[in-house]
Coordinates of C-alpha atoms and ligand atoms in Angstrom, one line a residue:
M74 CA -15.1 46.7 -23.8
A75 CA -14.1 46.4 -20.2
Q76 CA -16.0 41.9 -19.0
L77 CA -15.6 39.5 -16.5
W78 CA -15.5 36.9 -18.6
G79 CA -12.9 36.9 -21.4
G80 CA -11.3 33.1 -20.7
R81 CA -12.9 31.2 -22.9
F82 CA -13.1 33.9 -25.2
T83 CA -10.7 34.2 -28.1
K84 CA -12.9 36.4 -30.3
E85 CA -13.7 39.3 -28.9
T86 CA -17.4 40.5 -28.8
D87 CA -18.6 43.0 -31.3
R88 CA -19.4 46.3 -31.0
L89 CA -23.0 45.9 -31.6
V90 CA -24.0 42.8 -29.3
Y91 CA -21.6 44.4 -26.4
N92 CA -23.7 47.0 -26.5
F93 CA -26.8 45.0 -26.7
N94 CA -26.0 42.6 -24.0
A95 CA -25.3 46.1 -22.1
S96 CA -27.2 47.3 -18.7
I97 CA -24.5 49.5 -17.4
G98 CA -27.3 53.1 -19.1
F99 CA -29.4 51.6 -16.4
D100 CA -28.6 49.3 -13.7
K101 CA -25.8 52.6 -12.7
R102 CA -28.7 53.4 -10.6
M103 CA -27.2 50.7 -8.2
Y104 CA -24.0 51.7 -7.7
A105 CA -24.7 52.3 -3.9
Q106 CA -27.2 48.8 -3.6
D107 CA -24.2 46.9 -5.6
I108 CA -21.5 48.4 -3.1
K109 CA -23.7 48.2 -0.3
G110 CA -24.0 44.8 -1.1
S111 CA -20.7 44.0 -1.7
V112 CA -19.9 45.3 1.6
A113 CA -21.3 43.2 3.3
H114 CA -21.1 40.1 1.5
V115 CA -16.7 40.5 2.8
T116 CA -17.2 41.4 5.7
M117 CA -20.1 37.3 6.1
L118 CA -16.6 35.6 4.2
A119 CA -14.6 37.2 6.9
K120 CA -16.9 35.6 10.0
Q121 CA -16.5 32.6 7.9
G122 CA -12.8 32.8 7.4
V123 CA -12.7 32.7 3.9
L124 CA -11.5 36.4 3.6
T125 CA -9.2 37.6 6.6
E126 CA -10.0 39.8 8.8
A127 CA -7.4 41.8 6.9
E128 CA -7.8 41.6 2.9
R129 CA -12.0 42.4 4.6
D130 CA -10.9 46.3 5.6
E131 CA -8.7 46.0 2.3
I132 CA -12.1 45.4 0.7
V133 CA -15.0 47.2 2.1
K134 CA -12.2 50.7 2.0
G135 CA -11.6 50.4 -1.1
L136 CA -15.4 50.2 -1.5
Q137 CA -16.5 53.0 0.7
G138 CA -13.8 55.1 -1.1
I139 CA -15.9 54.1 -4.9
L140 CA -18.7 55.0 -3.3
A141 CA -17.2 58.3 -2.4
D142 CA -16.1 59.2 -5.7
V143 CA -19.4 57.7 -7.4
E144 CA -21.6 60.0 -4.9
S145 CA -19.2 63.3 -4.9
G146 CA -18.3 63.2 -9.2
A147 CA -14.9 62.3 -8.9
L148 CA -15.5 59.2 -10.6
A149 CA -18.1 58.6 -13.8
V150 CA -20.9 55.2 -14.3
T151 CA -19.6 55.0 -18.2
S152 CA -20.5 52.2 -20.3
E153 CA -16.4 51.0 -20.7
Y154 CA -18.2 48.1 -18.2
E155 CA -20.7 46.5 -19.6
D156 CA -22.7 46.3 -15.9
I157 CA -22.9 48.1 -12.3
H158 CA -21.5 44.3 -11.2
S159 CA -18.3 44.9 -13.9
F160 CA -18.0 48.5 -13.3
V161 CA -17.2 48.7 -9.5
E162 CA -15.6 44.5 -9.3
A163 CA -12.9 46.5 -12.4
N164 CA -12.8 49.5 -9.7
L165 CA -12.1 48.1 -6.8
I166 CA -9.2 46.1 -8.3
D167 CA -8.0 49.2 -10.3
R168 CA -7.8 50.9 -6.6
I169 CA -6.8 47.5 -4.1
G170 CA -4.9 45.2 -6.8
E171 CA -4.4 41.3 -6.0
V172 CA -7.0 41.5 -3.0
G173 CA -10.4 43.0 -5.2
K174 CA -9.8 40.1 -7.3
K175 CA -10.8 37.8 -4.0
L176 CA -14.3 39.4 -4.2
H177 CA -16.1 37.9 -5.9
T178 CA -16.2 34.8 -4.3
G179 CA -18.3 32.3 -2.9
R180 CA -21.3 34.3 -5.7
S181 CA -22.5 34.5 -8.9
R182 CA -24.0 38.6 -11.0
N183 CA -27.4 36.2 -10.9
D184 CA -27.9 36.7 -6.9
Q185 CA -25.3 40.0 -7.1
V186 CA -28.2 41.4 -9.6
A187 CA -31.5 40.2 -7.5
L188 CA -30.0 41.1 -4.4
D189 CA -29.3 45.2 -5.9
M190 CA -33.1 44.9 -7.4
K191 CA -33.9 43.9 -4.5
L192 CA -32.5 46.8 -2.5
Y193 CA -33.1 49.3 -4.5
T194 CA -36.8 48.7 -4.5
R195 CA -37.0 47.5 -1.2
D196 CA -36.0 51.7 -0.2
Q197 CA -38.3 52.4 -3.5
V198 CA -41.0 50.4 -2.4
D199 CA -40.4 53.4 1.2
E200 CA -40.3 56.2 -0.4
L201 CA -43.5 55.5 -2.2
D202 CA -44.9 54.6 1.2
R203 CA -44.5 58.3 1.7
L204 CA -45.3 60.4 -1.1
V205 CA -49.0 58.3 -0.7
Y206 CA -49.3 58.9 2.7
D207 CA -47.9 63.3 2.7
L208 CA -51.8 62.8 -0.6
L209 CA -53.2 61.5 2.8
K210 CA -52.2 64.9 4.8
T211 CA -53.4 66.6 2.0
I212 CA -56.5 65.1 1.4
H213 CA -57.1 64.8 5.4
R214 CA -56.9 68.1 5.7
L215 CA -59.0 69.3 3.3
M216 CA -62.1 67.0 5.0
R217 CA -61.4 69.4 7.5
E218 CA -61.9 71.8 6.0
H219 CA -65.4 70.7 3.9
K220 CA -67.6 68.6 6.4
E221 CA -70.3 71.8 5.5
T222 CA -69.6 71.9 1.4
V223 CA -72.8 70.6 0.1
M224 CA -72.2 69.0 -3.6
P225 CA -74.1 66.8 -5.4
G226 CA -73.3 62.9 -5.2
F227 CA -73.0 61.3 -8.3
T228 CA -74.2 57.9 -10.3
H229 CA -74.2 58.3 -14.0
L230 CA -72.0 60.9 -14.3
Q231 CA -75.8 62.5 -13.3
K232 CA -76.8 64.1 -9.9
A233 CA -77.9 61.6 -7.7
Q234 CA -78.4 62.3 -4.2
P235 CA -76.7 65.5 -2.2
I236 CA -73.0 64.8 -0.5
T237 CA -70.0 67.2 0.8
F238 CA -67.1 67.7 -0.5
A239 CA -65.5 65.6 2.7
H240 CA -67.4 62.6 2.1
H241 CA -66.2 63.0 -2.4
L242 CA -63.5 61.9 -0.3
G243 CA -63.4 60.0 1.8
A244 CA -63.6 57.8 -0.9
Y245 CA -60.6 59.0 -1.5
F246 CA -58.3 58.5 1.4
E247 CA -60.0 54.6 2.1
M248 CA -58.4 54.3 -1.5
F249 CA -54.9 55.2 -0.8
K250 CA -54.9 53.7 2.7
R251 CA -55.6 50.5 1.0
D252 CA -52.8 51.6 -1.4
R253 CA -50.5 51.7 1.4
S254 CA -51.6 48.2 3.4
R255 CA -49.9 46.8 -0.5
L256 CA -47.6 48.2 -0.5
S257 CA -46.0 47.0 3.7
D258 CA -47.1 43.4 2.0
I259 CA -45.9 43.4 -1.1
R260 CA -42.4 45.4 1.3
R261 CA -42.7 41.6 3.6
R262 CA -42.9 39.8 1.3
M263 CA -40.1 39.7 -0.6
N264 CA -38.0 41.1 2.2
E265 CA -35.4 37.4 2.1
C266 CA -32.3 37.9 0.7
P267 CA -31.2 36.0 -2.4
L268 CA -27.7 36.7 -1.0
G269 CA -25.6 33.7 -0.9
A270 CA -27.9 30.7 -3.9
G271 CA -24.9 32.6 -6.2
A272 CA -25.4 31.2 -10.2
L273 CA -28.2 29.2 -9.3
A274 CA -27.5 26.3 -7.2
G275 CA -25.9 27.8 -3.9
T276 CA -22.1 27.4 -3.2
T277 CA -19.0 24.8 -1.6
Y278 CA -17.8 28.1 0.7
P279 CA -19.5 27.9 4.0
L280 CA -21.5 30.7 3.7
D281 CA -23.8 32.1 6.4
R282 CA -26.8 33.5 4.2
E283 CA -28.3 33.9 7.2
Y284 CA -26.2 36.2 8.6
T285 CA -25.7 38.2 5.2
A286 CA -29.1 39.1 5.4
K287 CA -29.1 40.7 8.3
L288 CA -26.8 42.6 8.2
L289 CA -28.4 43.9 4.6
E290 CA -31.8 44.1 7.2
F291 CA -33.7 40.9 5.4
D292 CA -35.6 38.9 7.6
R293 CA -35.0 36.2 5.8
A294 CA -31.9 34.3 4.2
T295 CA -34.3 33.4 1.0
A296 CA -35.4 29.5 0.8
N297 CA -34.3 27.9 -2.3
S298 CA -31.1 29.2 -4.8
I299 CA -33.1 28.8 -7.8
D300 CA -35.9 30.7 -6.5
S301 CA -33.3 33.4 -5.3
V302 CA -32.2 33.9 -8.4
S303 CA -35.3 33.9 -10.9
D304 CA -38.2 35.3 -9.1
R305 CA -39.3 38.9 -9.9
D306 CA -42.8 37.7 -8.5
Y307 CA -41.7 41.2 -5.7
L308 CA -41.2 43.6 -9.1
I309 CA -44.7 42.5 -10.7
E310 CA -46.3 43.2 -7.3
L311 CA -44.9 45.8 -7.1
L312 CA -46.2 47.1 -10.5
S313 CA -49.9 45.8 -9.8
A314 CA -50.0 48.0 -6.8
M315 CA -48.5 50.9 -8.4
S316 CA -51.4 50.8 -11.6
T317 CA -53.8 50.0 -8.9
M318 CA -52.4 53.9 -7.6
M319 CA -52.3 55.5 -11.2
M320 CA -56.3 53.8 -11.9
H321 CA -57.0 55.7 -8.2
L322 CA -54.5 59.5 -9.4
S323 CA -56.0 58.8 -13.2
R324 CA -59.8 58.9 -12.0
F325 CA -59.4 61.4 -9.5
S326 CA -57.6 63.6 -12.2
E327 CA -61.0 63.1 -14.1
E328 CA -62.5 64.1 -11.6
I329 CA -60.7 67.4 -10.7
I330 CA -60.3 67.9 -14.7
I331 CA -65.1 67.9 -15.4
W332 CA -64.6 69.5 -11.2
N333 CA -62.2 72.6 -13.5
T334 CA -64.6 73.1 -16.9
N335 CA -66.3 76.6 -17.9
E336 CA -70.5 74.2 -17.4
Y337 CA -68.7 72.5 -13.8
R338 CA -66.5 75.7 -11.9
F339 CA -66.7 73.4 -8.7
V340 CA -62.7 73.7 -8.6
E341 CA -60.3 76.6 -9.9
L342 CA -56.5 75.0 -10.3
D343 CA -54.1 76.9 -9.6
D344 CA -51.9 79.2 -11.6
A345 CA -48.6 77.5 -10.3
Y346 CA -51.2 74.1 -12.0
S347 CA -52.0 74.6 -14.7
T348 CA -51.1 75.3 -18.4
G349 CA -51.3 78.1 -20.7
S350 CA -52.3 77.6 -24.8
S351 CA -50.2 79.5 -27.4
I352 CA -53.0 80.7 -29.8
M353 CA -56.3 80.5 -26.7
P354 CA -54.8 84.1 -24.5
Q355 CA -58.8 82.2 -22.4
K356 CA -57.7 79.4 -21.5
K357 CA -56.7 78.1 -18.4
N358 CA -55.9 73.8 -18.7
P359 CA -55.9 71.4 -16.4
D360 CA -52.2 69.3 -17.7
I361 CA -51.0 68.0 -14.6
A362 CA -54.6 66.7 -14.1
E363 CA -54.2 65.0 -18.4
L364 CA -50.6 64.2 -17.8
V365 CA -51.6 61.9 -14.8
R366 CA -54.2 60.6 -16.6
G367 CA -52.2 60.0 -19.8
K368 CA -49.1 58.5 -17.7
T369 CA -51.4 55.7 -15.9
G370 CA -51.6 53.7 -18.6
R371 CA -47.4 53.8 -19.0
V372 CA -47.8 51.8 -16.1
Y373 CA -49.9 49.6 -17.0
G374 CA -47.9 48.5 -20.1
A375 CA -44.6 48.0 -17.2
L376 CA -47.0 45.6 -15.6
L377 CA -48.5 43.3 -18.3
S378 CA -44.5 44.0 -20.3
L379 CA -42.7 42.6 -17.1
L380 CA -46.3 38.8 -16.5
T381 CA -45.4 38.4 -20.3
T382 CA -41.8 38.5 -20.3
M383 CA -41.3 36.4 -17.4
K384 CA -44.6 33.5 -18.9
G385 CA -41.4 31.7 -20.9
L386 CA -38.7 31.7 -19.5
P387 CA -37.8 28.6 -17.6
L388 CA -35.7 27.9 -14.0
A389 CA -33.1 29.6 -13.8
Y390 CA -31.7 32.9 -14.5
N391 CA -32.4 34.2 -18.5
K392 CA -31.3 37.6 -19.3
D393 CA -34.1 38.3 -21.0
M394 CA -34.7 39.3 -16.9
Q395 CA -32.4 42.1 -17.1
E396 CA -35.7 43.3 -19.1
D397 CA -37.0 43.8 -15.5
K398 CA -35.3 47.4 -15.7
E399 CA -35.9 50.5 -17.4
L400 CA -39.5 49.0 -16.8
V401 CA -39.0 48.7 -13.4
Y402 CA -37.4 52.6 -12.5
D403 CA -40.1 53.8 -15.6
A404 CA -42.7 53.3 -13.8
I405 CA -42.1 53.6 -10.5
D406 CA -40.1 57.3 -11.0
T407 CA -43.3 58.2 -13.5
T408 CA -45.6 56.8 -9.7
K409 CA -43.2 59.0 -7.0
G410 CA -43.7 62.2 -9.9
C411 CA -47.2 61.6 -10.6
L412 CA -48.1 61.1 -6.8
A413 CA -45.7 64.4 -5.6
L414 CA -48.8 66.7 -8.4
F415 CA -51.1 65.4 -8.1
T416 CA -50.8 65.8 -3.7
G417 CA -50.4 69.6 -4.9
M418 CA -52.0 70.6 -7.0
I419 CA -55.0 69.5 -5.0
G420 CA -53.9 70.8 -1.7
T421 CA -53.7 74.6 -3.9
M422 CA -56.8 73.9 -5.6
T423 CA -59.7 76.9 -4.5
V424 CA -62.6 74.8 -3.9
R425 CA -65.8 76.1 -4.2
K426 CA -68.3 76.2 -2.5
E427 CA -71.5 78.4 -3.1
V428 CA -71.3 76.7 -6.7
M429 CA -70.8 73.0 -5.1
E430 CA -73.8 73.4 -4.2
N431 CA -75.4 75.6 -5.9
S432 CA -75.5 72.9 -7.8
A433 CA -76.3 70.3 -5.9
K434 CA -79.9 72.2 -5.0
G435 CA -80.4 73.1 -9.2
G436 CA -80.2 69.5 -10.0
F437 CA -83.4 67.7 -8.0
T438 CA -80.5 65.1 -6.6
N439 CA -83.4 66.1 -3.3
A440 CA -86.0 64.4 -5.0
T441 CA -85.9 60.6 -2.5
D442 CA -85.6 63.2 0.1
A443 CA -88.5 64.3 -0.7
A444 CA -90.3 61.6 -1.9
D445 CA -89.8 59.9 1.4
Y446 CA -91.0 62.9 3.5
L447 CA -94.0 61.3 1.9
V448 CA -93.1 58.0 3.6
T449 CA -93.2 59.1 6.8
K450 CA -96.3 60.0 5.9
G451 CA -97.6 57.4 5.4
V452 CA -97.6 57.5 1.1
P453 CA -96.6 54.4 0.2
F454 CA -93.0 54.5 -1.4
R455 CA -93.6 54.0 -5.0
D456 CA -96.1 55.8 -5.4
A457 CA -94.6 58.8 -3.6
H458 CA -91.8 58.2 -6.7
G459 CA -94.8 59.0 -8.6
I460 CA -95.1 62.0 -7.3
V461 CA -92.3 63.6 -6.5
G462 CA -91.9 62.5 -10.1
A463 CA -94.3 64.6 -11.6
L464 CA -93.3 68.0 -9.4
V465 CA -89.1 67.0 -11.0
L466 CA -90.5 67.8 -14.2
K467 CA -93.2 70.8 -13.1
C468 CA -90.2 72.4 -12.9
I469 CA -88.1 71.0 -15.5
E470 CA -90.3 72.6 -17.6
K471 CA -90.4 76.1 -15.1
N472 CA -86.1 75.6 -14.7
C473 CA -86.8 76.4 -10.5
S474 CA -85.9 73.8 -8.0
L475 CA -87.9 71.6 -5.6
D476 CA -87.0 73.7 -3.3
D477 CA -89.5 76.3 -5.5
L478 CA -92.7 76.1 -6.1
T479 CA -95.0 76.6 -3.6
L480 CA -96.8 75.0 -0.9
E481 CA -100.2 75.0 -3.1
E482 CA -98.1 73.6 -6.1
Y483 CA -97.0 70.7 -3.8
R484 CA -100.9 70.0 -2.4
Q485 CA -101.5 70.4 -5.8
A486 CA -99.6 67.4 -6.2
S487 CA -100.5 65.8 -2.5
Q488 CA -102.3 66.8 -0.2
V489 CA -99.9 65.0 2.8
F490 CA -97.5 68.3 2.2
E491 CA -97.5 71.1 4.1
A492 CA -95.4 73.6 5.6
D493 CA -92.7 71.6 6.9
I494 CA -91.3 70.1 3.6
Y495 CA -89.3 72.9 3.4
D496 CA -87.4 72.0 5.6
A497 CA -87.3 68.0 5.0
I498 CA -85.5 69.2 1.4
S499 CA -83.1 71.5 2.9
M500 CA -79.7 70.7 1.5
E501 CA -79.1 70.5 4.8
T502 CA -81.1 68.4 6.7
C503 CA -80.6 66.0 3.2
V504 CA -77.5 65.2 3.5
N505 CA -77.0 65.8 8.6
K506 CA -80.1 62.9 8.0
R507 CA -77.6 60.6 6.3
L508 CA -75.8 59.3 9.9
T509 CA -75.0 55.2 9.4
K510 CA -71.6 54.8 9.3
G511 CA -69.5 56.2 6.4
A512 CA -72.9 58.2 5.2
P513 CA -71.3 61.6 5.1
G514 CA -73.7 63.5 7.8
K515 CA -72.3 65.5 9.8
A516 CA -71.7 63.8 12.8
A517 CA -70.7 59.9 9.9
M518 CA -68.2 62.2 8.8
E519 CA -66.7 63.3 12.1
A520 CA -66.2 59.6 13.2
A521 CA -64.3 58.3 10.3
I522 CA -61.9 61.8 10.1
R523 CA -61.5 60.8 13.6
E524 CA -60.6 57.7 12.4
N525 CA -58.3 58.4 9.8
E526 CA -56.0 60.9 12.2
A527 CA -55.1 58.5 14.5
Y528 CA -55.2 56.4 11.5
L529 CA -52.7 59.1 10.1
E530 CA -50.6 59.1 13.3
S531 CA -50.0 55.1 14.6
T532 CA -49.0 54.6 10.5
K533 CA -46.5 57.8 10.0
P534 CA -44.0 56.7 7.6
E535 CA -39.9 57.0 9.3
K536 CA -37.6 59.4 7.4
Ligands
LIG898 N1 -27.4 42.7 -16.0 C1 -27.9 41.4 -15.7 C2 -29.4 41.5 -15.1 O1 -29.3 42.1 -14.8 C3 -27.0 41.3 -14.8 C4 -26.5 39.3 -14.6 C5 -25.9 39.4 -15.2 N2 -25.8 37.4 -15.5 C6 -25.6 36.6 -16.0 N3 -25.6 35.6 -16.2 N4 -25.2 37.5 -17.6 O2 -30.1 40.3 -15.3

């Protein structure tokens, strides 16, 4: 048990207490951020004359050695230390001796952990953004390929009106675009440096907090030292943004699961993204889509957990806040994994154009267009609705689609029908007549795809 704070204690910590309290098991993943923050801190301390340049150089060299050794595996982060901060400081002192004890001048683990978590989260926000961007690129490619792939659009999961697959995918393009914009809002708002807040009340050393902030690529130093060590809003915002992302992925997964069934057969998942059954030889299951849908609950859970953890905390730091880490790490890992797998899954699935188009035809999705046809010939809409409703009933009896009725049958329902009804209700006409902005018609879709193209071009993440 290696601790930083033995001085005022007369007894060893109980082993169970020590284990319960320790965070090294999970906060070790922030070793690089902890070291980066320490390097910035001592660089600032030397600039302010709190440390000499020689002391700074020795400490920085020691810290860089620790980083290199952890990275190469030569130095293991073990549970003999309470947390990652103790691990780095203790190892520094082991390596460079007395001068290492000056690292923690004008700093507390409270502002240190606030910094580490922000540095870690900021990188993860960037990675999440890249993954959503890759997903958008795949959706964009599919949209370009399926501008003319007619499918039924649904309401209440009942066939409603004909659309195209590109149009359906375009809805998800908008959702994931908004997800990226939420990530960039979070990044902008969180990008303030808490270091220098000390335990809660700042320090008596002449720290240059703006300088530290600049070294660590923050926009500025945080404004209030109490808030600096007790704010976890940005994690809650991120969990909320990830929950929304997962909700989008989950809805999309649900559709893929439905489309991949033997009943729909709109898509077929690639063998590489499906799994078999141990007993039923015919099965090819959409496990990845189901897992994405299932894991959504986990990310929502993390959001609710952290909100609940924070709700009763008096200012400033409380140990409860250590609970933020496992929740956020797990939610980030989960969301990143789901984004990557989902992108691979839809990028490799087969889209069955004819099945989609036949389904649109078979489901009377052109019934509104048949009624609109009558309206253009002077029949009031309500009457047209009734006439076409009766024709649909006839089709159901005959087990055929509106396109299959003879002109005679049409004219029995209304004398207004003429031979041009067939063209008016063809799937192609039904889709392409819908030309308002955001509609599935080819020209409208081409405009949307061009806009998406420009968006992808102008918002490329830096790799
Ligand atoms: N492991 C702690 C956390 O994650 C680090 C901060 C500890 N600060 C303290 N005063 N005990 O929150």
